[in-house]
Amino acid sequence: VQLQASGGGLVQPGGSLRLSCAASGFTFSSYVMGWFRQAPGKEREFVAGISWGGGSKYYADSVKGRFTISRDNAKNTVYLQMNSLQPEDTAVYYCAARRSGSAQTMALMKGMDYWGKGTQVTVSS
């Protein structure tokens, strides 16, 4: 099983990035997927979740209206489009998969079956 996150980098405030998380080794379309982040010195926090088919999405208040989660089950990939990035968005971003639950319950950060290794996002001028 592997979750490989990519697409991170250095971006100026107000800029955009698109993260990808490619899954392998499990039936991707049967799993709820989520994005999480961990800033230096802080605990890991929920960013966004998406249901198996992509019809249900849920966001942390801090990113609502700026970030969009999506998935392509044919490509076994989940995405996070991040717009209007701010310095406080600087963190390592992780994707995770869970066999049960919903996009909303991903925010509880419990019972994840698989975690990816993360990709660094730095927002700085």
mmCIF file of N, CA and C in Angstrom:
data_model
loop_
_atom_site.group_PDB
_atom_site.id
_atom_site.type_symbol
_atom_site.label_atom_id
_atom_site.label_comp_id
_atom_site.label_asym_id
_atom_site.label_seq_id
_atom_site.Cartn_x
_atom_site.Cartn_y
_atom_site.Cartn_z
ATOM 1 N N VAL A 1 0.845 -1.191 0.000
ATOM 2 C CA VAL A 1 0.000 0.000 0.000
ATOM 3 C C VAL A 1 0.880 1.239 0.000
ATOM 4 N N GLN A 2 0.507 2.214 -0.822
ATOM 5 C CA GLN A 2 1.280 3.444 -0.875
ATOM 6 C C GLN A 2 0.377 4.626 -1.185
ATOM 7 N N LEU A 3 0.635 5.721 -0.476
ATOM 8 C CA LEU A 3 0.032 7.009 -0.771
ATOM 9 C C LEU A 3 1.171 7.986 -0.982
ATOM 10 N N GLN A 4 1.311 8.459 -2.192
ATOM 11 C CA GLN A 4 2.437 9.319 -2.543
ATOM 12 C C GLN A 4 1.936 10.715 -2.832
ATOM 13 N N ALA A 5 2.205 11.630 -1.909
ATOM 14 C CA ALA A 5 1.812 13.024 -2.089
ATOM 15 C C ALA A 5 2.883 13.781 -2.850
ATOM 16 N N SER A 6 2.457 14.704 -3.690
ATOM 17 C CA SER A 6 3.388 15.522 -4.458
ATOM 18 C C SER A 6 2.737 16.863 -4.768
ATOM 19 N N GLY A 7 3.557 17.776 -5.295
ATOM 20 C CA GLY A 7 3.036 19.070 -5.707
ATOM 21 C C GLY A 7 3.333 20.209 -4.767
ATOM 22 N N GLY A 8 3.962 19.923 -3.648
ATOM 23 C CA GLY A 8 4.315 20.978 -2.719
ATOM 24 C C GLY A 8 5.445 21.839 -3.247
ATOM 25 N N GLY A 9 5.712 22.929 -2.535
ATOM 26 C CA GLY A 9 6.790 23.814 -2.938
ATOM 27 C C GLY A 9 6.694 25.143 -2.232
ATOM 28 N N LEU A 10 7.468 26.085 -2.754
ATOM 29 C CA LEU A 10 7.503 27.448 -2.217
ATOM 30 C C LEU A 10 6.635 28.350 -3.098
ATOM 31 N N VAL A 11 5.743 29.082 -2.475
ATOM 32 C CA VAL A 11 4.847 29.967 -3.216
ATOM 33 C C VAL A 11 4.680 31.265 -2.444
ATOM 34 N N GLN A 12 4.469 32.353 -3.151
ATOM 35 C CA GLN A 12 4.271 33.650 -2.506
ATOM 36 C C GLN A 12 2.844 33.764 -1.969
ATOM 37 N N PRO A 13 2.644 34.583 -0.964
ATOM 38 C CA PRO A 13 1.276 34.806 -0.467
ATOM 39 C C PRO A 13 0.352 35.224 -1.592
ATOM 40 N N GLY A 14 -0.843 34.660 -1.578
ATOM 41 C CA GLY A 14 -1.796 34.911 -2.647
ATOM 42 C C GLY A 14 -1.705 33.948 -3.801
ATOM 43 N N GLY A 15 -0.674 33.128 -3.805
ATOM 44 C CA GLY A 15 -0.462 32.197 -4.899
ATOM 45 C C GLY A 15 -1.257 30.912 -4.748
ATOM 46 N N SER A 16 -1.029 30.002 -5.687
ATOM 47 C CA SER A 16 -1.773 28.741 -5.725
ATOM 48 C C SER A 16 -0.833 27.562 -5.900
ATOM 49 N N LEU A 17 -1.272 26.431 -5.400
ATOM 50 C CA LEU A 17 -0.607 25.157 -5.617
ATOM 51 C C LEU A 17 -1.665 24.078 -5.748
ATOM 52 N N ARG A 18 -1.318 23.019 -6.451
ATOM 53 C CA ARG A 18 -2.195 21.860 -6.548
ATOM 54 C C ARG A 18 -1.437 20.632 -6.068
ATOM 55 N N LEU A 19 -1.911 20.051 -4.998
ATOM 56 C CA LEU A 19 -1.314 18.831 -4.473
ATOM 57 C C LEU A 19 -2.008 17.613 -5.074
ATOM 58 N N SER A 20 -1.232 16.564 -5.246
ATOM 59 C CA SER A 20 -1.772 15.287 -5.710
ATOM 60 C C SER A 20 -1.357 14.200 -4.737
ATOM 61 N N CYS A 21 -2.184 13.196 -4.634
ATOM 62 C CA CYS A 21 -1.865 12.032 -3.810
ATOM 63 C C CYS A 21 -2.252 10.796 -4.615
ATOM 64 N N ALA A 22 -1.247 10.070 -5.074
ATOM 65 C CA ALA A 22 -1.469 8.876 -5.878
ATOM 66 C C ALA A 22 -1.494 7.643 -4.975
ATOM 67 N N ALA A 23 -2.534 6.854 -5.110
ATOM 68 C CA ALA A 23 -2.720 5.678 -4.269
ATOM 69 C C ALA A 23 -2.452 4.396 -5.040
ATOM 70 N N SER A 24 -1.949 3.408 -4.342
ATOM 71 C CA SER A 24 -1.737 2.095 -4.946
ATOM 72 C C SER A 24 -1.797 1.029 -3.859
ATOM 73 N N GLY A 25 -2.149 -0.170 -4.261
ATOM 74 C CA GLY A 25 -2.151 -1.294 -3.328
ATOM 75 C C GLY A 25 -3.452 -1.528 -2.599
ATOM 76 N N PHE A 26 -4.472 -0.717 -2.870
ATOM 77 C CA PHE A 26 -5.780 -0.942 -2.267
ATOM 78 C C PHE A 26 -6.849 -0.400 -3.223
ATOM 79 N N THR A 27 -8.102 -0.724 -2.936
ATOM 80 C CA THR A 27 -9.199 -0.319 -3.815
ATOM 81 C C THR A 27 -9.571 1.124 -3.508
ATOM 82 N N PHE A 28 -8.909 2.023 -4.182
ATOM 83 C CA PHE A 28 -9.017 3.460 -3.918
ATOM 84 C C PHE A 28 -10.456 3.942 -3.904
ATOM 85 N N SER A 29 -11.247 3.489 -4.847
ATOM 86 C CA SER A 29 -12.617 3.988 -4.986
ATOM 87 C C SER A 29 -13.519 3.581 -3.822
ATOM 88 N N SER A 30 -13.052 2.697 -2.965
ATOM 89 C CA SER A 30 -13.840 2.258 -1.811
ATOM 90 C C SER A 30 -13.467 2.993 -0.528
ATOM 91 N N TYR A 31 -12.571 3.950 -0.635
ATOM 92 C CA TYR A 31 -12.058 4.648 0.537
ATOM 93 C C TYR A 31 -12.412 6.129 0.531
ATOM 94 N N VAL A 32 -12.769 6.612 1.703
ATOM 95 C CA VAL A 32 -12.873 8.046 1.917
ATOM 96 C C VAL A 32 -11.447 8.587 2.005
ATOM 97 N N MET A 33 -11.225 9.741 1.407
ATOM 98 C CA MET A 33 -9.881 10.312 1.387
ATOM 99 C C MET A 33 -9.877 11.671 2.069
ATOM 100 N N GLY A 34 -8.719 12.016 2.596
ATOM 101 C CA GLY A 34 -8.618 13.301 3.261
ATOM 102 C C GLY A 34 -7.236 13.895 3.140
ATOM 103 N N TRP A 35 -7.179 15.189 3.319
ATOM 104 C CA TRP A 35 -5.918 15.926 3.402
ATOM 105 C C TRP A 35 -5.796 16.509 4.806
ATOM 106 N N PHE A 36 -4.583 16.460 5.316
ATOM 107 C CA PHE A 36 -4.266 16.965 6.638
ATOM 108 C C PHE A 36 -2.968 17.740 6.544
ATOM 109 N N ARG A 37 -2.663 18.535 7.553
ATOM 110 C CA ARG A 37 -1.405 19.270 7.535
ATOM 111 C C ARG A 37 -0.863 19.419 8.942
ATOM 112 N N GLN A 38 0.448 19.596 8.997
ATOM 113 C CA GLN A 38 1.119 19.802 10.273
ATOM 114 C C GLN A 38 2.160 20.893 10.110
ATOM 115 N N ALA A 39 1.935 21.984 10.814
ATOM 116 C CA ALA A 39 2.868 23.096 10.804
ATOM 117 C C ALA A 39 3.932 22.875 11.879
ATOM 118 N N PRO A 40 5.087 23.516 11.723
ATOM 119 C CA PRO A 40 6.148 23.348 12.737
ATOM 120 C C PRO A 40 5.662 23.696 14.134
ATOM 121 N N GLY A 41 5.894 22.789 15.063
ATOM 122 C CA GLY A 41 5.516 23.039 16.445
ATOM 123 C C GLY A 41 4.054 22.880 16.760
ATOM 124 N N LYS A 42 3.279 22.424 15.781
ATOM 125 C CA LYS A 42 1.834 22.284 15.990
ATOM 126 C C LYS A 42 1.399 20.843 15.730
ATOM 127 N N GLU A 43 0.225 20.517 16.206
ATOM 128 C CA GLU A 43 -0.318 19.194 15.959
ATOM 129 C C GLU A 43 -0.890 19.105 14.546
ATOM 130 N N ARG A 44 -0.966 17.882 14.063
ATOM 131 C CA ARG A 44 -1.559 17.657 12.757
ATOM 132 C C ARG A 44 -3.035 18.036 12.806
ATOM 133 N N GLU A 45 -3.516 18.662 11.728
ATOM 134 C CA GLU A 45 -4.909 19.088 11.699
ATOM 135 C C GLU A 45 -5.568 18.692 10.380
ATOM 136 N N PHE A 46 -6.862 18.571 10.442
ATOM 137 C CA PHE A 46 -7.673 18.233 9.277
ATOM 138 C C PHE A 46 -7.758 19.429 8.333
ATOM 139 N N VAL A 47 -7.727 19.132 7.021
ATOM 140 C CA VAL A 47 -7.882 20.180 6.012
ATOM 141 C C VAL A 47 -9.158 19.963 5.200
ATOM 142 N N ALA A 48 -9.290 18.770 4.609
ATOM 143 C CA ALA A 48 -10.440 18.510 3.748
ATOM 144 C C ALA A 48 -10.661 17.008 3.616
ATOM 145 N N GLY A 49 -11.920 16.623 3.385
ATOM 146 C CA GLY A 49 -12.263 15.224 3.175
ATOM 147 C C GLY A 49 -13.202 15.085 1.990
ATOM 148 N N ILE A 50 -13.171 13.893 1.369
ATOM 149 C CA ILE A 50 -14.020 13.646 0.213
ATOM 150 C C ILE A 50 -14.511 12.202 0.251
ATOM 151 N N SER A 51 -15.758 12.009 -0.103
ATOM 152 C CA SER A 51 -16.372 10.694 -0.056
ATOM 153 C C SER A 51 -15.874 9.801 -1.186
ATOM 154 N N TRP A 52 -16.296 8.521 -1.145
ATOM 155 C CA TRP A 52 -15.815 7.552 -2.122
ATOM 156 C C TRP A 52 -16.002 8.019 -3.562
ATOM 157 N N GLY A 53 -17.198 8.487 -3.866
ATOM 158 C CA GLY A 53 -17.505 8.884 -5.226
ATOM 159 C C GLY A 53 -17.212 10.330 -5.539
ATOM 160 N N GLY A 54 -16.838 11.088 -4.519
ATOM 161 C CA GLY A 54 -16.517 12.492 -4.727
ATOM 162 C C GLY A 54 -17.700 13.438 -4.580
ATOM 163 N N GLY A 55 -18.875 12.901 -4.299
ATOM 164 C CA GLY A 55 -20.050 13.757 -4.232
ATOM 165 C C GLY A 55 -20.202 14.539 -2.948
ATOM 166 N N SER A 56 -19.483 14.137 -1.919
ATOM 167 C CA SER A 56 -19.551 14.831 -0.636
ATOM 168 C C SER A 56 -18.162 15.300 -0.248
ATOM 169 N N LYS A 57 -18.075 16.571 0.127
ATOM 170 C CA LYS A 57 -16.797 17.169 0.513
ATOM 171 C C LYS A 57 -16.987 17.949 1.807
ATOM 172 N N TYR A 58 -15.919 18.015 2.573
ATOM 173 C CA TYR A 58 -15.984 18.740 3.842
ATOM 174 C C TYR A 58 -14.647 19.408 4.086
ATOM 175 N N TYR A 59 -14.709 20.666 4.593
ATOM 176 C CA TYR A 59 -13.490 21.464 4.749
ATOM 177 C C TYR A 59 -13.367 22.022 6.162
ATOM 178 N N ALA A 60 -12.143 22.202 6.577
ATOM 179 C CA ALA A 60 -11.881 22.962 7.790
ATOM 180 C C ALA A 60 -12.251 24.416 7.535
ATOM 181 N N ASP A 61 -12.716 25.088 8.559
ATOM 182 C CA ASP A 61 -13.124 26.487 8.393
ATOM 183 C C ASP A 61 -11.984 27.358 7.878
ATOM 184 N N SER A 62 -10.772 27.014 8.262
ATOM 185 C CA SER A 62 -9.610 27.832 7.908
ATOM 186 C C SER A 62 -9.307 27.823 6.419
ATOM 187 N N VAL A 63 -9.816 26.830 5.691
ATOM 188 C CA VAL A 63 -9.505 26.730 4.259
ATOM 189 C C VAL A 63 -10.736 26.833 3.379
ATOM 190 N N LYS A 64 -11.905 26.883 3.989
ATOM 191 C CA LYS A 64 -13.147 26.920 3.225
ATOM 192 C C LYS A 64 -13.177 28.133 2.306
ATOM 193 N N GLY A 65 -13.521 27.896 1.046
ATOM 194 C CA GLY A 65 -13.560 28.971 0.062
ATOM 195 C C GLY A 65 -12.238 29.212 -0.639
ATOM 196 N N ARG A 66 -11.167 28.626 -0.124
ATOM 197 C CA ARG A 66 -9.846 28.795 -0.750
ATOM 198 C C ARG A 66 -9.314 27.479 -1.308
ATOM 199 N N PHE A 67 -9.613 26.391 -0.646
ATOM 200 C CA PHE A 67 -9.113 25.074 -1.051
ATOM 201 C C PHE A 67 -10.254 24.240 -1.620
ATOM 202 N N THR A 68 -9.913 23.371 -2.573
ATOM 203 C CA THR A 68 -10.895 22.457 -3.160
ATOM 204 C C THR A 68 -10.307 21.057 -3.239
ATOM 205 N N ILE A 69 -11.005 20.103 -2.662
ATOM 206 C CA ILE A 69 -10.574 18.713 -2.743
ATOM 207 C C ILE A 69 -11.358 18.031 -3.862
ATOM 208 N N SER A 70 -10.682 17.149 -4.586
ATOM 209 C CA SER A 70 -11.333 16.392 -5.651
ATOM 210 C C SER A 70 -10.619 15.047 -5.786
ATOM 211 N N ARG A 71 -11.229 14.152 -6.535
ATOM 212 C CA ARG A 71 -10.603 12.855 -6.743
ATOM 213 C C ARG A 71 -10.928 12.337 -8.136
ATOM 214 N N ASP A 72 -10.032 11.520 -8.637
ATOM 215 C CA ASP A 72 -10.218 10.834 -9.909
ATOM 216 C C ASP A 72 -10.027 9.348 -9.634
ATOM 217 N N ASN A 73 -11.112 8.623 -9.517
ATOM 218 C CA ASN A 73 -11.006 7.207 -9.172
ATOM 219 C C ASN A 73 -10.389 6.374 -10.295
ATOM 220 N N ALA A 74 -10.491 6.863 -11.505
ATOM 221 C CA ALA A 74 -9.855 6.142 -12.617
ATOM 222 C C ALA A 74 -8.338 6.231 -12.537
ATOM 223 N N LYS A 75 -7.850 7.302 -11.913
ATOM 224 C CA LYS A 75 -6.409 7.502 -11.772
ATOM 225 C C LYS A 75 -5.911 7.203 -10.366
ATOM 226 N N ASN A 76 -6.822 6.778 -9.480
ATOM 227 C CA ASN A 76 -6.445 6.483 -8.087
ATOM 228 C C ASN A 76 -5.726 7.669 -7.439
ATOM 229 N N THR A 77 -6.267 8.851 -7.654
ATOM 230 C CA THR A 77 -5.593 10.055 -7.192
ATOM 231 C C THR A 77 -6.599 11.024 -6.556
ATOM 232 N N VAL A 78 -6.171 11.632 -5.466
ATOM 233 C CA VAL A 78 -6.941 12.696 -4.839
ATOM 234 C C VAL A 78 -6.115 13.983 -4.923
ATOM 235 N N TYR A 79 -6.803 15.084 -5.110
ATOM 236 C CA TYR A 79 -6.144 16.376 -5.322
ATOM 237 C C TYR A 79 -6.576 17.379 -4.256
ATOM 238 N N LEU A 80 -5.727 18.377 -4.079
ATOM 239 C CA LEU A 80 -6.067 19.514 -3.241
ATOM 240 C C LEU A 80 -5.614 20.772 -3.963
ATOM 241 N N GLN A 81 -6.565 21.499 -4.511
ATOM 242 C CA GLN A 81 -6.278 22.783 -5.146
ATOM 243 C C GLN A 81 -6.296 23.860 -4.074
ATOM 244 N N MET A 82 -5.184 24.548 -3.930
ATOM 245 C CA MET A 82 -5.045 25.551 -2.882
ATOM 246 C C MET A 82 -4.837 26.919 -3.519
ATOM 247 N N ASN A 83 -5.774 27.816 -3.289
ATOM 248 C CA ASN A 83 -5.704 29.173 -3.811
ATOM 249 C C ASN A 83 -5.594 30.172 -2.668
ATOM 250 N N SER A 84 -5.201 31.378 -3.002
ATOM 251 C CA SER A 84 -5.087 32.452 -2.010
ATOM 252 C C SER A 84 -4.289 31.992 -0.792
ATOM 253 N N LEU A 85 -3.173 31.372 -1.051
ATOM 254 C CA LEU A 85 -2.362 30.829 0.037
ATOM 255 C C LEU A 85 -1.795 31.944 0.913
ATOM 256 N N GLN A 86 -1.722 31.655 2.193
ATOM 257 C CA GLN A 86 -1.217 32.590 3.183
ATOM 258 C C GLN A 86 -0.087 31.946 3.978
ATOM 259 N N PRO A 87 0.755 32.737 4.612
ATOM 260 C CA PRO A 87 1.863 32.157 5.390
ATOM 261 C C PRO A 87 1.404 31.127 6.415
ATOM 262 N N GLU A 88 0.222 31.298 6.959
ATOM 263 C CA GLU A 88 -0.281 30.336 7.954
ATOM 264 C C GLU A 88 -0.666 28.994 7.350
ATOM 265 N N ASP A 89 -0.646 28.900 6.029
ATOM 266 C CA ASP A 89 -0.887 27.614 5.363
ATOM 267 C C ASP A 89 0.399 26.787 5.257
ATOM 268 N N THR A 90 1.518 27.376 5.636
ATOM 269 C CA THR A 90 2.781 26.659 5.598
ATOM 270 C C THR A 90 2.736 25.438 6.509
ATOM 271 N N ALA A 91 3.014 24.278 5.934
ATOM 272 C CA ALA A 91 2.937 23.020 6.681
ATOM 273 C C ALA A 91 3.372 21.876 5.778
ATOM 274 N N VAL A 92 3.548 20.730 6.389
ATOM 275 C CA VAL A 92 3.654 19.488 5.621
ATOM 276 C C VAL A 92 2.240 18.964 5.448
ATOM 277 N N TYR A 93 1.882 18.680 4.200
ATOM 278 C CA TYR A 93 0.533 18.217 3.883
ATOM 279 C C TYR A 93 0.556 16.720 3.637
ATOM 280 N N TYR A 94 -0.391 16.032 4.263
ATOM 281 C CA TYR A 94 -0.495 14.582 4.173
ATOM 282 C C TYR A 94 -1.861 14.185 3.617
ATOM 283 N N CYS A 95 -1.872 13.089 2.880
ATOM 284 C CA CYS A 95 -3.149 12.496 2.508
ATOM 285 C C CYS A 95 -3.337 11.212 3.315
ATOM 286 N N ALA A 96 -4.591 10.838 3.476
ATOM 287 C CA ALA A 96 -4.920 9.637 4.231
ATOM 288 C C ALA A 96 -6.170 8.996 3.667
ATOM 289 N N ALA A 97 -6.297 7.714 3.925
ATOM 290 C CA ALA A 97 -7.436 6.935 3.423
ATOM 291 C C ALA A 97 -8.092 6.186 4.573
ATOM 292 N N ARG A 98 -9.426 6.123 4.516
ATOM 293 C CA ARG A 98 -10.160 5.370 5.526
ATOM 294 C C ARG A 98 -11.288 4.613 4.863
ATOM 295 N N ARG A 99 -11.440 3.347 5.242
ATOM 296 C CA ARG A 99 -12.416 2.490 4.581
ATOM 297 C C ARG A 99 -13.859 2.854 4.963
ATOM 298 N N SER A 100 -14.051 3.392 6.156
ATOM 299 C CA SER A 100 -15.400 3.680 6.628
ATOM 300 C C SER A 100 -15.578 5.171 6.893
ATOM 301 N N GLY A 101 -16.803 5.555 7.169
ATOM 302 C CA GLY A 101 -17.070 6.932 7.544
ATOM 303 C C GLY A 101 -17.455 7.797 6.369
ATOM 304 N N SER A 102 -17.313 9.090 6.553
ATOM 305 C CA SER A 102 -17.740 10.067 5.570
ATOM 306 C C SER A 102 -16.687 11.158 5.421
ATOM 307 N N ALA A 103 -16.923 12.032 4.472
ATOM 308 C CA ALA A 103 -16.019 13.172 4.296
ATOM 309 C C ALA A 103 -15.964 14.000 5.572
ATOM 310 N N GLN A 104 -17.085 14.157 6.237
ATOM 311 C CA GLN A 104 -17.145 14.974 7.445
ATOM 312 C C GLN A 104 -16.421 14.312 8.608
ATOM 313 N N THR A 105 -16.580 13.019 8.771
ATOM 314 C CA THR A 105 -15.945 12.351 9.907
ATOM 315 C C THR A 105 -14.430 12.219 9.743
ATOM 316 N N MET A 106 -13.914 12.493 8.559
ATOM 317 C CA MET A 106 -12.456 12.549 8.420
ATOM 318 C C MET A 106 -11.879 13.623 9.336
ATOM 319 N N ALA A 107 -12.685 14.640 9.639
ATOM 320 C CA ALA A 107 -12.225 15.723 10.509
ATOM 321 C C ALA A 107 -11.910 15.239 11.923
ATOM 322 N N LEU A 108 -12.437 14.085 12.304
ATOM 323 C CA LEU A 108 -12.145 13.539 13.626
ATOM 324 C C LEU A 108 -10.745 12.960 13.694
ATOM 325 N N MET A 109 -10.148 12.704 12.548
ATOM 326 C CA MET A 109 -8.779 12.194 12.454
ATOM 327 C C MET A 109 -8.597 10.891 13.217
ATOM 328 N N LYS A 110 -9.607 10.026 13.157
ATOM 329 C CA LYS A 110 -9.513 8.744 13.848
ATOM 330 C C LYS A 110 -9.712 7.600 12.857
ATOM 331 N N GLY A 111 -9.037 6.503 13.129
ATOM 332 C CA GLY A 111 -9.281 5.292 12.372
ATOM 333 C C GLY A 111 -8.800 5.285 10.942
ATOM 334 N N MET A 112 -7.791 6.111 10.635
ATOM 335 C CA MET A 112 -7.262 6.091 9.276
ATOM 336 C C MET A 112 -6.582 4.763 8.991
ATOM 337 N N ASP A 113 -6.837 4.232 7.813
ATOM 338 C CA ASP A 113 -6.198 2.980 7.435
ATOM 339 C C ASP A 113 -4.799 3.192 6.867
ATOM 340 N N TYR A 114 -4.639 4.269 6.099
ATOM 341 C CA TYR A 114 -3.347 4.524 5.465
ATOM 342 C C TYR A 114 -3.032 6.018 5.495
ATOM 343 N N TRP A 115 -1.737 6.313 5.679
ATOM 344 C CA TRP A 115 -1.231 7.686 5.626
ATOM 345 C C TRP A 115 -0.124 7.761 4.578
ATOM 346 N N GLY A 116 -0.071 8.896 3.890
ATOM 347 C CA GLY A 116 1.038 9.166 3.004
ATOM 348 C C GLY A 116 2.162 9.834 3.772
ATOM 349 N N LYS A 117 3.286 10.065 3.104
ATOM 350 C CA LYS A 117 4.462 10.627 3.764
ATOM 351 C C LYS A 117 4.486 12.142 3.805
ATOM 352 N N GLY A 118 3.682 12.802 3.037
ATOM 353 C CA GLY A 118 3.619 14.247 3.128
ATOM 354 C C GLY A 118 4.435 14.987 2.097
ATOM 355 N N THR A 119 4.010 16.209 1.826
ATOM 356 C CA THR A 119 4.717 17.107 0.930
ATOM 357 C C THR A 119 4.732 18.501 1.557
ATOM 358 N N GLN A 120 5.876 19.164 1.478
ATOM 359 C CA GLN A 120 6.055 20.453 2.145
ATOM 360 C C GLN A 120 5.463 21.586 1.310
ATOM 361 N N VAL A 121 4.674 22.415 1.951
ATOM 362 C CA VAL A 121 4.157 23.642 1.338
ATOM 363 C C VAL A 121 4.658 24.816 2.165
ATOM 364 N N THR A 122 5.340 25.728 1.517
ATOM 365 C CA THR A 122 5.858 26.914 2.191
ATOM 366 C C THR A 122 5.335 28.154 1.492
ATOM 367 N N VAL A 123 4.668 28.999 2.259
ATOM 368 C CA VAL A 123 4.108 30.238 1.709
ATOM 369 C C VAL A 123 4.895 31.395 2.309
ATOM 370 N N SER A 124 5.658 32.057 1.460
ATOM 371 C CA SER A 124 6.543 33.110 1.954
ATOM 372 C C SER A 124 6.915 34.038 0.813
ATOM 373 N N SER A 125 7.099 35.309 1.168
ATOM 374 C CA SER A 125 7.566 36.272 0.166
ATOM 375 C C SER A 125 9.083 36.378 0.179
#
